[in-house]
PDB file of C-alpha atoms in Angstrom:
ATOM      1  CA  MET A   1       0.000   0.000   0.000  1.00 58.00           C
ATOM      2  CA  THR A   2       1.412   3.369  -0.973  1.00 64.00           C
ATOM      3  CA  THR A   3       0.928   6.581   0.988  1.00 68.00           C
ATOM      4  CA  GLU A   4       1.793   8.967  -1.798  1.00 77.00           C
ATOM      5  CA  ALA A   5      -1.123  10.403  -3.708  1.00 72.00           C
ATOM      6  CA  ALA A   6      -0.933  11.280  -7.363  1.00 70.00           C
ATOM      7  CA  PRO A   7      -0.712  14.977  -8.205  1.00 66.00           C
ATOM      8  CA  PRO A   8      -4.013  16.647  -9.056  1.00 68.00           C
ATOM      9  CA  PRO A   9      -4.958  16.744 -12.733  1.00 70.00           C
ATOM     10  CA  GLY A  10      -3.386  19.656 -14.562  1.00 65.00           C
ATOM     11  CA  SER A  11      -0.525  20.157 -12.122  1.00 65.00           C
ATOM     12  CA  THR A  12       3.109  19.559 -12.908  1.00 65.00           C
ATOM     13  CA  GLY A  13       3.641  17.543  -9.737  1.00 60.00           C
ATOM     14  CA  THR A  14       6.260  19.901  -8.336  1.00 65.00           C
ATOM     15  CA  PRO A  15       5.397  22.069  -5.354  1.00 62.00           C
ATOM     16  CA  PRO A  16       5.458  25.833  -5.859  1.00 63.00           C
ATOM     17  CA  ALA A  17       8.726  27.504  -4.967  1.00 67.00           C
ATOM     18  CA  GLY A  18       8.605  29.119  -1.551  1.00 74.00           C
ATOM     19  CA  PRO A  19      10.633  31.911  -0.040  1.00 77.00           C
ATOM     20  CA  THR A  20      14.360  31.391   0.066  1.00 81.00           C
ATOM     21  CA  ALA A  21      16.436  31.155   3.227  1.00 85.00           C
ATOM     22  CA  GLU A  22      17.760  34.661   2.585  1.00 87.00           C
ATOM     23  CA  GLU A  23      14.201  36.015   2.479  1.00 85.00           C
ATOM     24  CA  PHE A  24      13.405  34.340   5.791  1.00 86.00           C
ATOM     25  CA  VAL A  25      16.542  35.829   7.342  1.00 90.00           C
ATOM     26  CA  SER A  26      15.715  39.310   6.056  1.00 89.00           C
ATOM     27  CA  VAL A  27      12.186  39.082   7.466  1.00 89.00           C
ATOM     28  CA  GLN A  28      13.541  37.817  10.783  1.00 90.00           C
ATOM     29  CA  GLN A  29      15.846  40.837  10.979  1.00 92.00           C
ATOM     30  CA  SER A  30      13.136  43.336   9.991  1.00 91.00           C
ATOM     31  CA  PRO A  31      11.778  45.861  12.506  1.00 93.00           C
ATOM     32  CA  GLU A  32       8.256  44.586  11.816  1.00 94.00           C
ATOM     33  CA  PHE A  33       9.183  41.047  12.914  1.00 93.00           C
ATOM     34  CA  ALA A  34      11.088  42.404  15.922  1.00 94.00           C
ATOM     35  CA  GLU A  35       7.945  44.268  16.990  1.00 95.00           C
ATOM     36  CA  LEU A  36       5.867  41.100  16.591  1.00 95.00           C
ATOM     37  CA  ARG A  37       8.336  39.160  18.714  1.00 95.00           C
ATOM     38  CA  ARG A  38       8.457  41.941  21.342  1.00 96.00           C
ATOM     39  CA  SER A  39       4.672  42.053  21.551  1.00 95.00           C
ATOM     40  CA  TYR A  40       4.497  38.290  22.050  1.00 96.00           C
ATOM     41  CA  ARG A  41       7.258  38.195  24.649  1.00 96.00           C
ATOM     42  CA  SER A  42       5.970  41.180  26.611  1.00 96.00           C
ATOM     43  CA  PHE A  43       2.687  39.341  27.076  1.00 96.00           C
ATOM     44  CA  ALA A  44       3.750  35.697  27.394  1.00 95.00           C
ATOM     45  CA  PHE A  45       6.811  35.910  29.633  1.00 97.00           C
ATOM     46  CA  PRO A  46       5.331  37.934  32.531  1.00 96.00           C
ATOM     47  CA  LEU A  47       2.160  35.837  32.605  1.00 96.00           C
ATOM     48  CA  THR A  48       4.173  32.620  32.504  1.00 96.00           C
ATOM     49  CA  VAL A  49       6.348  33.741  35.420  1.00 97.00           C
ATOM     50  CA  ALA A  50       3.303  34.902  37.390  1.00 96.00           C
ATOM     51  CA  PHE A  51       1.434  31.645  36.836  1.00 96.00           C
ATOM     52  CA  ILE A  52       4.417  29.483  37.780  1.00 97.00           C
ATOM     53  CA  ALA A  53       4.906  31.547  40.952  1.00 97.00           C
ATOM     54  CA  TRP A  54       1.194  31.180  41.771  1.00 96.00           C
ATOM     55  CA  TYR A  55       1.344  27.414  41.182  1.00 96.00           C
ATOM     56  CA  LEU A  56       4.491  27.014  43.320  1.00 97.00           C
ATOM     57  CA  LEU A  57       2.855  29.048  46.092  1.00 96.00           C
ATOM     58  CA  TYR A  58      -0.069  26.621  46.037  1.00 96.00           C
ATOM     59  CA  VAL A  59       2.255  23.608  46.168  1.00 96.00           C
ATOM     60  CA  LEU A  60       4.348  25.096  48.995  1.00 97.00           C
ATOM     61  CA  LEU A  61       1.265  26.004  50.994  1.00 96.00           C
ATOM     62  CA  SER A  62      -0.077  22.478  50.482  1.00 94.00           C
ATOM     63  CA  ASN A  63       3.168  20.964  51.765  1.00 96.00           C
ATOM     64  CA  TYR A  64       4.121  23.308  54.582  1.00 96.00           C
ATOM     65  CA  ALA A  65       0.966  25.111  55.697  1.00 95.00           C
ATOM     66  CA  GLY A  66      -1.450  22.244  56.220  1.00 93.00           C
ATOM     67  CA  GLY A  67      -3.237  24.017  59.018  1.00 95.00           C
ATOM     68  CA  PHE A  68      -3.920  27.064  56.887  1.00 95.00           C
ATOM     69  CA  MET A  69      -4.960  25.010  53.855  1.00 95.00           C
ATOM     70  CA  GLY A  70      -7.315  22.949  56.031  1.00 95.00           C
ATOM     71  CA  THR A  71      -9.115  26.048  57.316  1.00 94.00           C
ATOM     72  CA  LYS A  72     -12.825  25.775  56.573  1.00 96.00           C
ATOM     73  CA  VAL A  73     -14.175  28.589  54.432  1.00 94.00           C
ATOM     74  CA  PHE A  74     -17.782  27.427  54.558  1.00 93.00           C
ATOM     75  CA  GLY A  75     -19.301  23.993  55.071  1.00 91.00           C
ATOM     76  CA  ASN A  76     -16.842  21.319  53.975  1.00 93.00           C
ATOM     77  CA  ILE A  77     -15.040  23.721  51.625  1.00 95.00           C
ATOM     78  CA  ASN A  78     -11.527  24.576  52.824  1.00 95.00           C
ATOM     79  CA  VAL A  79      -8.817  26.971  51.628  1.00 96.00           C
ATOM     80  CA  ALA A  80      -6.989  24.208  49.732  1.00 96.00           C
ATOM     81  CA  LEU A  81     -10.044  23.432  47.608  1.00 96.00           C
ATOM     82  CA  VAL A  82     -10.692  27.107  46.881  1.00 96.00           C
ATOM     83  CA  LEU A  83      -7.073  27.720  45.842  1.00 96.00           C
ATOM     84  CA  GLY A  84      -7.012  24.497  43.815  1.00 96.00           C
ATOM     85  CA  LEU A  85     -10.105  25.547  41.876  1.00 96.00           C
ATOM     86  CA  ALA A  86      -8.585  28.996  41.454  1.00 97.00           C
ATOM     87  CA  GLN A  87      -5.679  27.298  39.640  1.00 96.00           C
ATOM     88  CA  PHE A  88      -8.123  26.077  36.998  1.00 95.00           C
ATOM     89  CA  ALA A  89      -9.819  29.461  36.795  1.00 97.00           C
ATOM     90  CA  THR A  90      -6.528  31.291  36.278  1.00 96.00           C
ATOM     91  CA  THR A  91      -5.494  28.792  33.591  1.00 96.00           C
ATOM     92  CA  PHE A  92      -8.646  29.507  31.602  1.00 97.00           C
ATOM     93  CA  LEU A  93      -8.346  33.243  32.252  1.00 96.00           C
ATOM     94  CA  ILE A  94      -4.791  33.325  30.909  1.00 96.00           C
ATOM     95  CA  ALA A  95      -5.811  31.312  27.833  1.00 96.00           C
ATOM     96  CA  TRP A  96      -8.682  33.725  27.161  1.00 97.00           C
ATOM     97  CA  LEU A  97      -6.440  36.772  27.654  1.00 96.00           C
ATOM     98  CA  TYR A  98      -3.831  35.322  25.305  1.00 96.00           C
ATOM     99  CA  ALA A  99      -6.451  34.595  22.636  1.00 97.00           C
ATOM    100  CA  ARG A 100      -7.628  38.218  22.834  1.00 97.00           C
ATOM    101  CA  HIS A 101      -4.062  39.531  22.724  1.00 96.00           C
ATOM    102  CA  ALA A 102      -3.147  37.314  19.772  1.00 96.00           C
ATOM    103  CA  ALA A 103      -6.261  38.277  17.810  1.00 96.00           C
ATOM    104  CA  ALA A 104      -5.764  41.986  18.419  1.00 95.00           C
ATOM    105  CA  LYS A 105      -1.995  42.407  18.212  1.00 94.00           C
ATOM    106  CA  LEU A 106      -0.153  39.305  16.994  1.00 95.00           C
ATOM    107  CA  ASP A 107      -2.327  37.876  14.222  1.00 95.00           C
ATOM    108  CA  PRO A 108      -2.629  41.097  12.165  1.00 95.00           C
ATOM    109  CA  ARG A 109       1.151  41.643  12.279  1.00 94.00           C
ATOM    110  CA  ALA A 110       1.875  38.016  11.417  1.00 94.00           C
ATOM    111  CA  ALA A 111      -0.617  38.139   8.544  1.00 94.00           C
ATOM    112  CA  ALA A 112       1.050  41.274   7.164  1.00 93.00           C
ATOM    113  CA  ILE A 113       4.479  39.620   7.292  1.00 92.00           C
ATOM    114  CA  LYS A 114       3.089  36.478   5.649  1.00 91.00           C
ATOM    115  CA  ALA A 115       1.363  38.480   2.912  1.00 91.00           C
ATOM    116  CA  ARG A 116       4.587  40.379   2.197  1.00 89.00           C
ATOM    117  CA  MET A 117       6.556  37.132   1.955  1.00 87.00           C
ATOM    118  CA  GLU A 118       3.977  35.505  -0.305  1.00 85.00           C
ATOM    119  CA  ALA A 119       3.895  38.560  -2.560  1.00 82.00           C
ATOM    120  CA  SER A 120       7.639  38.322  -3.121  1.00 75.00           C
ATOM    121  CA  GLU A 121       7.386  34.747  -4.476  1.00 66.00           C
TER     122      GLU A 121
END
């Protein structure tokens, strides 16, 4: 059994030529790409550090502050359960914030760079 499909009718069977390595390097060194990278990093890195710190705080509290984590908030709900559920909430919040940031700032810049590269083919 073969996994290679025949080329579509009317095509030459060779893929279209893409951008060269030099074109990729020039785009990577462009101010537009640097701004895209800066925008991504200025959002992703601080939130990543904050979330890891928040997660480690939860783990450390769970290991070393059992009395505090066992404190009842209401009914059978204690601090550990509330903070554990807050971990899930912050994960979804960060994902939602990143999706908004990417749609507003990253995707338009990336699309412009892609369009410019495809136009030069």
